[in-house]
JSON list of C-alpha atoms in Angstrom, two decimals:
[
{"chain": "A", "resi": 12, "resn": "UNK", "atom": "CA", "xyz": [30.85, -62.61, 124.83]},
{"chain": "A", "resi": 13, "resn": "UNK", "atom": "CA", "xyz": [33.36, -65.28, 123.75]},
{"chain": "A", "resi": 14, "resn": "UNK", "atom": "CA", "xyz": [30.95, -68.10, 123.01]},
{"chain": "A", "resi": 15, "resn": "UNK", "atom": "CA", "xyz": [30.75, -69.92, 119.69]},
{"chain": "A", "resi": 16, "resn": "UNK", "atom": "CA", "xyz": [27.61, -72.00, 119.19]},
{"chain": "A", "resi": 17, "resn": "UNK", "atom": "CA", "xyz": [27.76, -75.02, 116.89]},
{"chain": "A", "resi": 18, "resn": "UNK", "atom": "CA", "xyz": [24.99, -77.20, 115.47]},
{"chain": "A", "resi": 19, "resn": "UNK", "atom": "CA", "xyz": [24.03, -79.96, 115.04]},
{"chain": "A", "resi": 20, "resn": "UNK", "atom": "CA", "xyz": [25.73, -82.04, 117.73]},
{"chain": "A", "resi": 21, "resn": "UNK", "atom": "CA", "xyz": [25.63, -85.10, 115.51]},
{"chain": "A", "resi": 22, "resn": "UNK", "atom": "CA", "xyz": [24.93, -85.77, 111.86]},
{"chain": "A", "resi": 23, "resn": "UNK", "atom": "CA", "xyz": [24.49, -88.89, 109.77]},
{"chain": "A", "resi": 24, "resn": "UNK", "atom": "CA", "xyz": [24.60, -88.78, 105.97]},
{"chain": "A", "resi": 25, "resn": "UNK", "atom": "CA", "xyz": [24.92, -91.27, 103.17]},
{"chain": "A", "resi": 26, "resn": "UNK", "atom": "CA", "xyz": [28.06, -91.43, 101.07]},
{"chain": "A", "resi": 27, "resn": "UNK", "atom": "CA", "xyz": [27.94, -88.68, 98.45]},
{"chain": "A", "resi": 28, "resn": "UNK", "atom": "CA", "xyz": [25.71, -86.46, 100.57]},
{"chain": "A", "resi": 29, "resn": "UNK", "atom": "CA", "xyz": [26.55, -82.89, 101.59]},
{"chain": "A", "resi": 30, "resn": "UNK", "atom": "CA", "xyz": [26.65, -82.50, 105.37]},
{"chain": "A", "resi": 31, "resn": "UNK", "atom": "CA", "xyz": [26.39, -78.92, 106.59]},
{"chain": "A", "resi": 32, "resn": "UNK", "atom": "CA", "xyz": [27.59, -77.78, 110.01]},
{"chain": "A", "resi": 33, "resn": "UNK", "atom": "CA", "xyz": [26.69, -74.35, 111.31]},
{"chain": "A", "resi": 34, "resn": "UNK", "atom": "CA", "xyz": [28.31, -71.99, 113.78]},
{"chain": "A", "resi": 35, "resn": "UNK", "atom": "CA", "xyz": [27.31, -68.63, 115.23]},
{"chain": "A", "resi": 36, "resn": "UNK", "atom": "CA", "xyz": [29.33, -66.16, 117.24]},
{"chain": "A", "resi": 37, "resn": "UNK", "atom": "CA", "xyz": [28.71, -62.96, 119.21]},
{"chain": "A", "resi": 38, "resn": "UNK", "atom": "CA", "xyz": [32.06, -61.19, 119.47]},
{"chain": "A", "resi": 39, "resn": "UNK", "atom": "CA", "xyz": [32.54, -58.91, 116.47]},
{"chain": "A", "resi": 40, "resn": "UNK", "atom": "CA", "xyz": [36.25, -58.66, 117.29]},
{"chain": "A", "resi": 41, "resn": "UNK", "atom": "CA", "xyz": [36.78, -62.20, 115.99]},
{"chain": "A", "resi": 42, "resn": "UNK", "atom": "CA", "xyz": [38.72, -62.06, 112.73]},
{"chain": "A", "resi": 43, "resn": "UNK", "atom": "CA", "xyz": [39.69, -65.66, 111.98]},
{"chain": "A", "resi": 44, "resn": "UNK", "atom": "CA", "xyz": [37.37, -68.64, 111.71]},
{"chain": "A", "resi": 45, "resn": "UNK", "atom": "CA", "xyz": [38.95, -72.10, 111.38]},
{"chain": "A", "resi": 46, "resn": "UNK", "atom": "CA", "xyz": [37.44, -75.54, 111.23]},
{"chain": "A", "resi": 47, "resn": "UNK", "atom": "CA", "xyz": [39.20, -78.45, 112.87]},
{"chain": "A", "resi": 48, "resn": "UNK", "atom": "CA", "xyz": [38.72, -82.16, 112.18]},
{"chain": "A", "resi": 49, "resn": "UNK", "atom": "CA", "xyz": [39.36, -84.75, 114.87]},
{"chain": "A", "resi": 50, "resn": "UNK", "atom": "CA", "xyz": [39.55, -88.52, 114.45]},
{"chain": "A", "resi": 51, "resn": "UNK", "atom": "CA", "xyz": [39.32, -90.86, 117.46]},
{"chain": "A", "resi": 52, "resn": "UNK", "atom": "CA", "xyz": [42.62, -91.06, 119.32]},
{"chain": "A", "resi": 53, "resn": "UNK", "atom": "CA", "xyz": [44.03, -88.02, 117.57]},
{"chain": "A", "resi": 54, "resn": "UNK", "atom": "CA", "xyz": [44.25, -84.33, 118.33]},
{"chain": "A", "resi": 55, "resn": "UNK", "atom": "CA", "xyz": [42.25, -81.85, 116.24]},
{"chain": "A", "resi": 56, "resn": "UNK", "atom": "CA", "xyz": [43.82, -80.85, 112.91]},
{"chain": "A", "resi": 57, "resn": "UNK", "atom": "CA", "xyz": [43.15, -77.69, 110.93]},
{"chain": "A", "resi": 58, "resn": "UNK", "atom": "CA", "xyz": [40.89, -78.40, 107.96]},
{"chain": "A", "resi": 59, "resn": "UNK", "atom": "CA", "xyz": [40.14, -75.00, 106.46]},
{"chain": "A", "resi": 60, "resn": "UNK", "atom": "CA", "xyz": [39.91, -71.40, 107.70]},
{"chain": "A", "resi": 61, "resn": "UNK", "atom": "CA", "xyz": [38.40, -68.11, 106.58]},
{"chain": "A", "resi": 62, "resn": "UNK", "atom": "CA", "xyz": [38.71, -64.43, 107.40]},
{"chain": "A", "resi": 63, "resn": "UNK", "atom": "CA", "xyz": [35.69, -62.08, 107.45]},
{"chain": "A", "resi": 64, "resn": "UNK", "atom": "CA", "xyz": [36.72, -60.18, 104.30]},
{"chain": "A", "resi": 65, "resn": "UNK", "atom": "CA", "xyz": [35.53, -63.06, 102.08]},
{"chain": "A", "resi": 66, "resn": "UNK", "atom": "CA", "xyz": [32.15, -64.81, 101.97]},
{"chain": "A", "resi": 67, "resn": "UNK", "atom": "CA", "xyz": [33.29, -68.23, 100.79]},
{"chain": "A", "resi": 68, "resn": "UNK", "atom": "CA", "xyz": [36.40, -70.35, 100.67]},
{"chain": "A", "resi": 69, "resn": "UNK", "atom": "CA", "xyz": [36.88, -73.75, 99.03]},
{"chain": "A", "resi": 70, "resn": "UNK", "atom": "CA", "xyz": [39.61, -76.29, 99.57]},
{"chain": "A", "resi": 71, "resn": "UNK", "atom": "CA", "xyz": [39.00, -79.54, 97.77]},
{"chain": "A", "resi": 72, "resn": "UNK", "atom": "CA", "xyz": [35.66, -80.94, 98.91]},
{"chain": "A", "resi": 73, "resn": "UNK", "atom": "CA", "xyz": [35.43, -78.57, 101.89]},
{"chain": "A", "resi": 74, "resn": "UNK", "atom": "CA", "xyz": [33.76, -75.16, 101.68]},
{"chain": "A", "resi": 75, "resn": "UNK", "atom": "CA", "xyz": [33.27, -72.47, 104.30]},
{"chain": "A", "resi": 76, "resn": "UNK", "atom": "CA", "xyz": [30.44, -70.02, 103.84]},
{"chain": "A", "resi": 77, "resn": "UNK", "atom": "CA", "xyz": [30.66, -66.85, 105.93]},
{"chain": "A", "resi": 78, "resn": "UNK", "atom": "CA", "xyz": [27.91, -64.34, 106.69]},
{"chain": "A", "resi": 79, "resn": "UNK", "atom": "CA", "xyz": [29.43, -61.40, 108.52]},
{"chain": "A", "resi": 80, "resn": "UNK", "atom": "CA", "xyz": [26.16, -59.49, 109.08]},
{"chain": "A", "resi": 81, "resn": "UNK", "atom": "CA", "xyz": [24.51, -62.56, 110.61]},
{"chain": "A", "resi": 82, "resn": "UNK", "atom": "CA", "xyz": [27.67, -63.53, 112.50]},
{"chain": "A", "resi": 83, "resn": "UNK", "atom": "CA", "xyz": [27.39, -67.06, 111.18]},
{"chain": "A", "resi": 84, "resn": "UNK", "atom": "CA", "xyz": [29.60, -69.42, 109.25]},
{"chain": "A", "resi": 85, "resn": "UNK", "atom": "CA", "xyz": [29.18, -72.96, 108.03]},
{"chain": "A", "resi": 86, "resn": "UNK", "atom": "CA", "xyz": [31.14, -75.93, 106.72]},
{"chain": "A", "resi": 87, "resn": "UNK", "atom": "CA", "xyz": [29.93, -77.90, 103.70]},
{"chain": "A", "resi": 88, "resn": "UNK", "atom": "CA", "xyz": [31.49, -81.22, 102.74]},
{"chain": "A", "resi": 89, "resn": "UNK", "atom": "CA", "xyz": [30.87, -82.09, 99.09]},
{"chain": "A", "resi": 90, "resn": "UNK", "atom": "CA", "xyz": [30.63, -85.73, 97.97]},
{"chain": "A", "resi": 91, "resn": "UNK", "atom": "CA", "xyz": [31.14, -86.93, 101.53]},
{"chain": "A", "resi": 92, "resn": "UNK", "atom": "CA", "xyz": [33.02, -90.18, 102.06]},
{"chain": "A", "resi": 93, "resn": "UNK", "atom": "CA", "xyz": [33.10, -92.68, 104.95]},
{"chain": "A", "resi": 94, "resn": "UNK", "atom": "CA", "xyz": [36.65, -91.45, 105.65]},
{"chain": "A", "resi": 95, "resn": "UNK", "atom": "CA", "xyz": [35.19, -88.04, 106.51]},
{"chain": "A", "resi": 96, "resn": "UNK", "atom": "CA", "xyz": [33.53, -89.58, 109.57]},
{"chain": "A", "resi": 97, "resn": "UNK", "atom": "CA", "xyz": [35.03, -87.57, 112.43]},
{"chain": "A", "resi": 98, "resn": "UNK", "atom": "CA", "xyz": [34.22, -84.83, 114.90]},
{"chain": "A", "resi": 99, "resn": "UNK", "atom": "CA", "xyz": [34.31, -81.32, 113.49]},
{"chain": "A", "resi": 100, "resn": "UNK", "atom": "CA", "xyz": [34.91, -78.18, 115.53]},
{"chain": "A", "resi": 101, "resn": "UNK", "atom": "CA", "xyz": [34.43, -74.62, 114.45]},
{"chain": "A", "resi": 102, "resn": "UNK", "atom": "CA", "xyz": [36.43, -71.94, 116.21]},
{"chain": "A", "resi": 103, "resn": "UNK", "atom": "CA", "xyz": [36.96, -68.21, 116.26]},
{"chain": "A", "resi": 104, "resn": "UNK", "atom": "CA", "xyz": [39.94, -66.11, 117.13]},
{"chain": "A", "resi": 105, "resn": "UNK", "atom": "CA", "xyz": [40.85, -62.47, 117.49]},
{"chain": "A", "resi": 106, "resn": "UNK", "atom": "CA", "xyz": [44.11, -60.71, 116.93]},
{"chain": "A", "resi": 107, "resn": "UNK", "atom": "CA", "xyz": [45.93, -60.77, 120.21]},
{"chain": "A", "resi": 108, "resn": "UNK", "atom": "CA", "xyz": [49.37, -60.02, 121.54]},
{"chain": "A", "resi": 109, "resn": "UNK", "atom": "CA", "xyz": [48.97, -62.82, 124.05]},
{"chain": "A", "resi": 110, "resn": "UNK", "atom": "CA", "xyz": [48.84, -66.00, 122.04]},
{"chain": "A", "resi": 111, "resn": "UNK", "atom": "CA", "xyz": [46.36, -66.97, 119.36]},
{"chain": "A", "resi": 112, "resn": "UNK", "atom": "CA", "xyz": [43.26, -67.47, 121.49]},
{"chain": "A", "resi": 113, "resn": "UNK", "atom": "CA", "xyz": [40.82, -69.88, 119.88]},
{"chain": "A", "resi": 114, "resn": "UNK", "atom": "CA", "xyz": [37.27, -70.20, 121.16]},
{"chain": "A", "resi": 115, "resn": "UNK", "atom": "CA", "xyz": [35.82, -73.52, 120.04]},
{"chain": "A", "resi": 116, "resn": "UNK", "atom": "CA", "xyz": [32.27, -74.57, 119.32]},
{"chain": "A", "resi": 117, "resn": "UNK", "atom": "CA", "xyz": [30.84, -77.67, 120.96]},
{"chain": "A", "resi": 118, "resn": "UNK", "atom": "CA", "xyz": [31.68, -80.03, 118.09]},
{"chain": "A", "resi": 119, "resn": "UNK", "atom": "CA", "xyz": [29.67, -82.07, 115.58]},
{"chain": "A", "resi": 120, "resn": "UNK", "atom": "CA", "xyz": [30.08, -85.80, 115.32]},
{"chain": "A", "resi": 121, "resn": "UNK", "atom": "CA", "xyz": [29.67, -86.73, 111.64]},
{"chain": "A", "resi": 122, "resn": "UNK", "atom": "CA", "xyz": [29.05, -90.23, 110.39]},
{"chain": "A", "resi": 123, "resn": "UNK", "atom": "CA", "xyz": [29.08, -90.92, 106.65]},
{"chain": "A", "resi": 124, "resn": "UNK", "atom": "CA", "xyz": [27.45, -94.26, 105.84]},
{"chain": "A", "resi": 125, "resn": "UNK", "atom": "CA", "xyz": [28.80, -96.30, 102.89]},
{"chain": "B", "resi": 263, "resn": "UNK", "atom": "CA", "xyz": [59.84, -86.77, 115.93]},
{"chain": "B", "resi": 264, "resn": "UNK", "atom": "CA", "xyz": [57.68, -84.24, 114.14]},
{"chain": "B", "resi": 265, "resn": "UNK", "atom": "CA", "xyz": [54.85, -81.94, 115.10]},
{"chain": "B", "resi": 266, "resn": "UNK", "atom": "CA", "xyz": [53.61, -81.97, 118.68]},
{"chain": "B", "resi": 267, "resn": "UNK", "atom": "CA", "xyz": [54.19, -84.98, 120.88]},
{"chain": "B", "resi": 268, "resn": "UNK", "atom": "CA", "xyz": [52.66, -85.77, 124.25]},
{"chain": "B", "resi": 269, "resn": "UNK", "atom": "CA", "xyz": [53.59, -88.28, 126.93]},
{"chain": "B", "resi": 270, "resn": "UNK", "atom": "CA", "xyz": [52.20, -90.38, 128.40]},
{"chain": "B", "resi": 271, "resn": "UNK", "atom": "CA", "xyz": [49.34, -91.20, 126.05]},
{"chain": "B", "resi": 272, "resn": "UNK", "atom": "CA", "xyz": [47.33, -92.79, 128.87]},
{"chain": "B", "resi": 273, "resn": "UNK", "atom": "CA", "xyz": [47.50, -92.18, 132.61]},
{"chain": "B", "resi": 274, "resn": "UNK", "atom": "CA", "xyz": [45.53, -93.60, 135.52]},
{"chain": "B", "resi": 275, "resn": "UNK", "atom": "CA", "xyz": [46.08, -91.93, 138.86]},
{"chain": "B", "resi": 276, "resn": "UNK", "atom": "CA", "xyz": [44.52, -91.88, 142.29]},
{"chain": "B", "resi": 277, "resn": "UNK", "atom": "CA", "xyz": [43.25, -88.69, 143.87]},
{"chain": "B", "resi": 278, "resn": "UNK", "atom": "CA", "xyz": [46.29, -88.44, 146.16]},
{"chain": "B", "resi": 279, "resn": "UNK", "atom": "CA", "xyz": [48.91, -88.99, 143.47]},
{"chain": "B", "resi": 280, "resn": "UNK", "atom": "CA", "xyz": [51.17, -86.43, 141.85]},
{"chain": "B", "resi": 281, "resn": "UNK", "atom": "CA", "xyz": [51.92, -86.83, 138.17]},
{"chain": "B", "resi": 282, "resn": "UNK", "atom": "CA", "xyz": [53.05, -84.69, 135.24]},
{"chain": "B", "resi": 283, "resn": "UNK", "atom": "CA", "xyz": [52.05, -84.52, 131.60]},
{"chain": "B", "resi": 284, "resn": "UNK", "atom": "CA", "xyz": [54.69, -83.60, 129.05]},
{"chain": "B", "resi": 285, "resn": "UNK", "atom": "CA", "xyz": [54.37, -81.87, 125.71]},
{"chain": "B", "resi": 286, "resn": "UNK", "atom": "CA", "xyz": [57.08, -81.17, 123.17]},
{"chain": "B", "resi": 287, "resn": "UNK", "atom": "CA", "xyz": [56.76, -79.26, 119.91]},
{"chain": "B", "resi": 288, "resn": "UNK", "atom": "CA", "xyz": [59.22, -79.62, 117.03]},
{"chain": "B", "resi": 289, "resn": "UNK", "atom": "CA", "xyz": [57.81, -76.81, 114.90]},
{"chain": "B", "resi": 290, "resn": "UNK", "atom": "CA", "xyz": [59.81, -73.83, 116.10]},
{"chain": "B", "resi": 291, "resn": "UNK", "atom": "CA", "xyz": [56.69, -72.17, 117.52]},
{"chain": "B", "resi": 292, "resn": "UNK", "atom": "CA", "xyz": [56.71, -69.63, 120.34]},
{"chain": "B", "resi": 293, "resn": "UNK", "atom": "CA", "xyz": [53.30, -70.19, 121.93]},
{"chain": "B", "resi": 294, "resn": "UNK", "atom": "CA", "xyz": [51.98, -73.33, 123.63]},
{"chain": "B", "resi": 295, "resn": "UNK", "atom": "CA", "xyz": [48.60, -74.25, 125.06]},
{"chain": "B", "resi": 296, "resn": "UNK", "atom": "CA", "xyz": [46.90, -76.78, 127.31]},
{"chain": "B", "resi": 297, "resn": "UNK", "atom": "CA", "xyz": [43.31, -77.76, 126.56]},
{"chain": "B", "resi": 298, "resn": "UNK", "atom": "CA", "xyz": [40.93, -80.07, 128.40]},
{"chain": "B", "resi": 299, "resn": "UNK", "atom": "CA", "xyz": [38.56, -82.14, 126.26]},
{"chain": "B", "resi": 300, "resn": "UNK", "atom": "CA", "xyz": [35.64, -83.87, 127.92]},
{"chain": "B", "resi": 301, "resn": "UNK", "atom": "CA", "xyz": [32.10, -84.83, 127.03]},
{"chain": "B", "resi": 302, "resn": "UNK", "atom": "CA", "xyz": [30.71, -81.81, 128.90]},
{"chain": "B", "resi": 303, "resn": "UNK", "atom": "CA", "xyz": [33.02, -79.15, 127.41]},
{"chain": "B", "resi": 304, "resn": "UNK", "atom": "CA", "xyz": [34.63, -80.46, 124.26]},
{"chain": "B", "resi": 305, "resn": "UNK", "atom": "CA", "xyz": [37.59, -78.08, 123.96]},
{"chain": "B", "resi": 306, "resn": "UNK", "atom": "CA", "xyz": [38.30, -75.93, 126.98]},
{"chain": "B", "resi": 307, "resn": "UNK", "atom": "CA", "xyz": [41.38, -73.71, 127.03]},
{"chain": "B", "resi": 308, "resn": "UNK", "atom": "CA", "xyz": [43.30, -74.07, 130.30]},
{"chain": "B", "resi": 309, "resn": "UNK", "atom": "CA", "xyz": [46.61, -72.28, 129.90]},
{"chain": "B", "resi": 310, "resn": "UNK", "atom": "CA", "xyz": [48.48, -70.27, 127.30]},
{"chain": "B", "resi": 311, "resn": "UNK", "atom": "CA", "xyz": [52.20, -69.61, 127.25]},
{"chain": "B", "resi": 312, "resn": "UNK", "atom": "CA", "xyz": [53.53, -67.01, 124.88]},
{"chain": "B", "resi": 313, "resn": "UNK", "atom": "CA", "xyz": [57.28, -66.55, 124.62]},
{"chain": "B", "resi": 314, "resn": "UNK", "atom": "CA", "xyz": [57.56, -68.81, 127.70]},
{"chain": "B", "resi": 315, "resn": "UNK", "atom": "CA", "xyz": [55.41, -66.53, 129.85]},
{"chain": "B", "resi": 316, "resn": "UNK", "atom": "CA", "xyz": [51.97, -67.56, 131.03]},
{"chain": "B", "resi": 317, "resn": "UNK", "atom": "CA", "xyz": [49.40, -65.15, 129.64]},
{"chain": "B", "resi": 318, "resn": "UNK", "atom": "CA", "xyz": [46.09, -66.92, 130.19]},
{"chain": "B", "resi": 319, "resn": "UNK", "atom": "CA", "xyz": [44.85, -68.98, 133.13]},
{"chain": "B", "resi": 320, "resn": "UNK", "atom": "CA", "xyz": [41.14, -69.25, 132.45]},
{"chain": "B", "resi": 321, "resn": "UNK", "atom": "CA", "xyz": [40.30, -69.83, 136.11]},
{"chain": "B", "resi": 322, "resn": "UNK", "atom": "CA", "xyz": [41.74, -73.32, 136.26]},
{"chain": "B", "resi": 323, "resn": "UNK", "atom": "CA", "xyz": [41.87, -74.94, 139.74]},
{"chain": "B", "resi": 324, "resn": "UNK", "atom": "CA", "xyz": [45.24, -74.80, 141.47]},
{"chain": "B", "resi": 325, "resn": "UNK", "atom": "CA", "xyz": [45.53, -78.59, 141.43]},
{"chain": "B", "resi": 326, "resn": "UNK", "atom": "CA", "xyz": [46.67, -78.06, 137.84]},
{"chain": "B", "resi": 327, "resn": "UNK", "atom": "CA", "xyz": [50.06, -76.35, 137.62]},
{"chain": "B", "resi": 328, "resn": "UNK", "atom": "CA", "xyz": [51.68, -75.59, 134.25]},
{"chain": "B", "resi": 329, "resn": "UNK", "atom": "CA", "xyz": [55.36, -75.15, 133.56]},
{"chain": "B", "resi": 330, "resn": "UNK", "atom": "CA", "xyz": [57.06, -73.94, 130.40]},
{"chain": "B", "resi": 331, "resn": "UNK", "atom": "CA", "xyz": [60.86, -74.17, 130.78]},
{"chain": "B", "resi": 332, "resn": "UNK", "atom": "CA", "xyz": [61.52, -73.21, 127.14]},
{"chain": "B", "resi": 333, "resn": "UNK", "atom": "CA", "xyz": [59.64, -72.61, 123.92]},
{"chain": "B", "resi": 334, "resn": "UNK", "atom": "CA", "xyz": [59.67, -76.30, 122.95]},
{"chain": "B", "resi": 335, "resn": "UNK", "atom": "CA", "xyz": [58.48, -77.92, 126.17]},
{"chain": "B", "resi": 336, "resn": "UNK", "atom": "CA", "xyz": [55.35, -77.64, 128.24]},
{"chain": "B", "resi": 337, "resn": "UNK", "atom": "CA", "xyz": [54.37, -79.55, 131.35]},
{"chain": "B", "resi": 338, "resn": "UNK", "atom": "CA", "xyz": [51.15, -79.90, 133.30]},
{"chain": "B", "resi": 339, "resn": "UNK", "atom": "CA", "xyz": [51.73, -80.93, 136.90]},
{"chain": "B", "resi": 340, "resn": "UNK", "atom": "CA", "xyz": [48.80, -82.68, 138.54]},
{"chain": "B", "resi": 341, "resn": "UNK", "atom": "CA", "xyz": [48.12, -83.19, 142.25]},
{"chain": "B", "resi": 342, "resn": "UNK", "atom": "CA", "xyz": [45.10, -84.14, 144.37]},
{"chain": "B", "resi": 343, "resn": "UNK", "atom": "CA", "xyz": [42.85, -84.40, 141.34]},
{"chain": "B", "resi": 344, "resn": "UNK", "atom": "CA", "xyz": [39.15, -85.19, 141.41]},
{"chain": "B", "resi": 345, "resn": "UNK", "atom": "CA", "xyz": [37.32, -87.85, 139.36]},
{"chain": "B", "resi": 346, "resn": "UNK", "atom": "CA", "xyz": [35.69, -85.06, 137.30]},
{"chain": "B", "resi": 347, "resn": "UNK", "atom": "CA", "xyz": [39.18, -84.14, 136.08]},
{"chain": "B", "resi": 348, "resn": "UNK", "atom": "CA", "xyz": [39.21, -87.33, 134.01]},
{"chain": "B", "resi": 349, "resn": "UNK", "atom": "CA", "xyz": [39.46, -86.16, 130.40]},
{"chain": "B", "resi": 350, "resn": "UNK", "atom": "CA", "xyz": [41.69, -85.93, 127.36]},
{"chain": "B", "resi": 351, "resn": "UNK", "atom": "CA", "xyz": [44.36, -83.28, 127.86]},
{"chain": "B", "resi": 352, "resn": "UNK", "atom": "CA", "xyz": [45.58, -81.75, 124.63]},
{"chain": "B", "resi": 353, "resn": "UNK", "atom": "CA", "xyz": [48.66, -79.68, 124.03]},
{"chain": "B", "resi": 354, "resn": "UNK", "atom": "CA", "xyz": [48.94, -77.31, 121.09]},
{"chain": "B", "resi": 355, "resn": "UNK", "atom": "CA", "xyz": [51.46, -74.85, 119.70]},
{"chain": "B", "resi": 356, "resn": "UNK", "atom": "CA", "xyz": [51.39, -71.91, 117.32]},
{"chain": "B", "resi": 357, "resn": "UNK", "atom": "CA", "xyz": [53.53, -69.13, 116.00]},
{"chain": "B", "resi": 358, "resn": "UNK", "atom": "CA", "xyz": [52.41, -65.95, 117.68]},
{"chain": "B", "resi": 359, "resn": "UNK", "atom": "CA", "xyz": [52.25, -62.48, 116.15]},
{"chain": "B", "resi": 360, "resn": "UNK", "atom": "CA", "xyz": [52.15, -63.64, 112.57]},
{"chain": "B", "resi": 361, "resn": "UNK", "atom": "CA", "xyz": [49.34, -63.81, 110.10]},
{"chain": "B", "resi": 362, "resn": "UNK", "atom": "CA", "xyz": [49.07, -67.51, 110.87]},
{"chain": "B", "resi": 363, "resn": "UNK", "atom": "CA", "xyz": [46.64, -68.37, 113.63]},
{"chain": "B", "resi": 364, "resn": "UNK", "atom": "CA", "xyz": [46.84, -72.11, 113.16]},
{"chain": "B", "resi": 365, "resn": "UNK", "atom": "CA", "xyz": [47.31, -74.19, 116.24]},
{"chain": "B", "resi": 366, "resn": "UNK", "atom": "CA", "xyz": [48.89, -77.61, 115.90]},
{"chain": "B", "resi": 367, "resn": "UNK", "atom": "CA", "xyz": [47.62, -80.19, 118.37]},
{"chain": "B", "resi": 368, "resn": "UNK", "atom": "CA", "xyz": [49.27, -83.21, 119.88]},
{"chain": "B", "resi": 369, "resn": "UNK", "atom": "CA", "xyz": [47.44, -86.55, 120.21]},
{"chain": "B", "resi": 370, "resn": "UNK", "atom": "CA", "xyz": [46.54, -85.91, 123.84]},
{"chain": "B", "resi": 371, "resn": "UNK", "atom": "CA", "xyz": [46.92, -87.72, 127.15]},
{"chain": "B", "resi": 372, "resn": "UNK", "atom": "CA", "xyz": [43.88, -89.68, 128.27]},
{"chain": "B", "resi": 373, "resn": "UNK", "atom": "CA", "xyz": [43.71, -89.16, 132.04]},
{"chain": "B", "resi": 374, "resn": "UNK", "atom": "CA", "xyz": [41.58, -91.24, 134.35]},
{"chain": "B", "resi": 375, "resn": "UNK", "atom": "CA", "xyz": [41.34, -90.24, 138.03]},
{"chain": "B", "resi": 376, "resn": "UNK", "atom": "CA", "xyz": [40.20, -93.04, 140.32]}
]
């Protein structure tokens, strides 16, 4: 099963709030879990990524929490700003000799109100 | 030019037309990808080329025909498309067989089929 399920589909928070986006996967062969951020008119850009040997990774205001036993991972945005308003995609990948195959979640449209 | 570029940025075509989308990566990568992004399926992998050989098709209709003449260029040839093919077509590249799974995306071509 290659599916990655992402929730919620949309999210509205006030400036300074902590939006949380969740993803769940089925394939235990996945070994790389990135989050991509996409602004209107742009392609997705890598935000932060984690491997299953750690439970948490922080980069600036962005944190990934990873629960290997539950096959779930989430993105937290600390002190959210209006400039964080974008669509966020989680993804999962497995080691492959045929390209780095990413399976994407359905996306979450985040709006941060001033 | 840096990163991944795509031309044209916008394309309107009739169902009987033939057109091509172009992607160029300036990152020295050896794998390139075509994705379709629409409201129904936000990021859908279409084709993967690794070391200039196609390794993934993902059951894409034959009216889409990819071409990868070298590791820096990728084309998507379009013919007799349907209105439901209207979407944002994204190109991406990565460096295969390293510890780095990151895919770098271009800005996309917004395709409208009339």
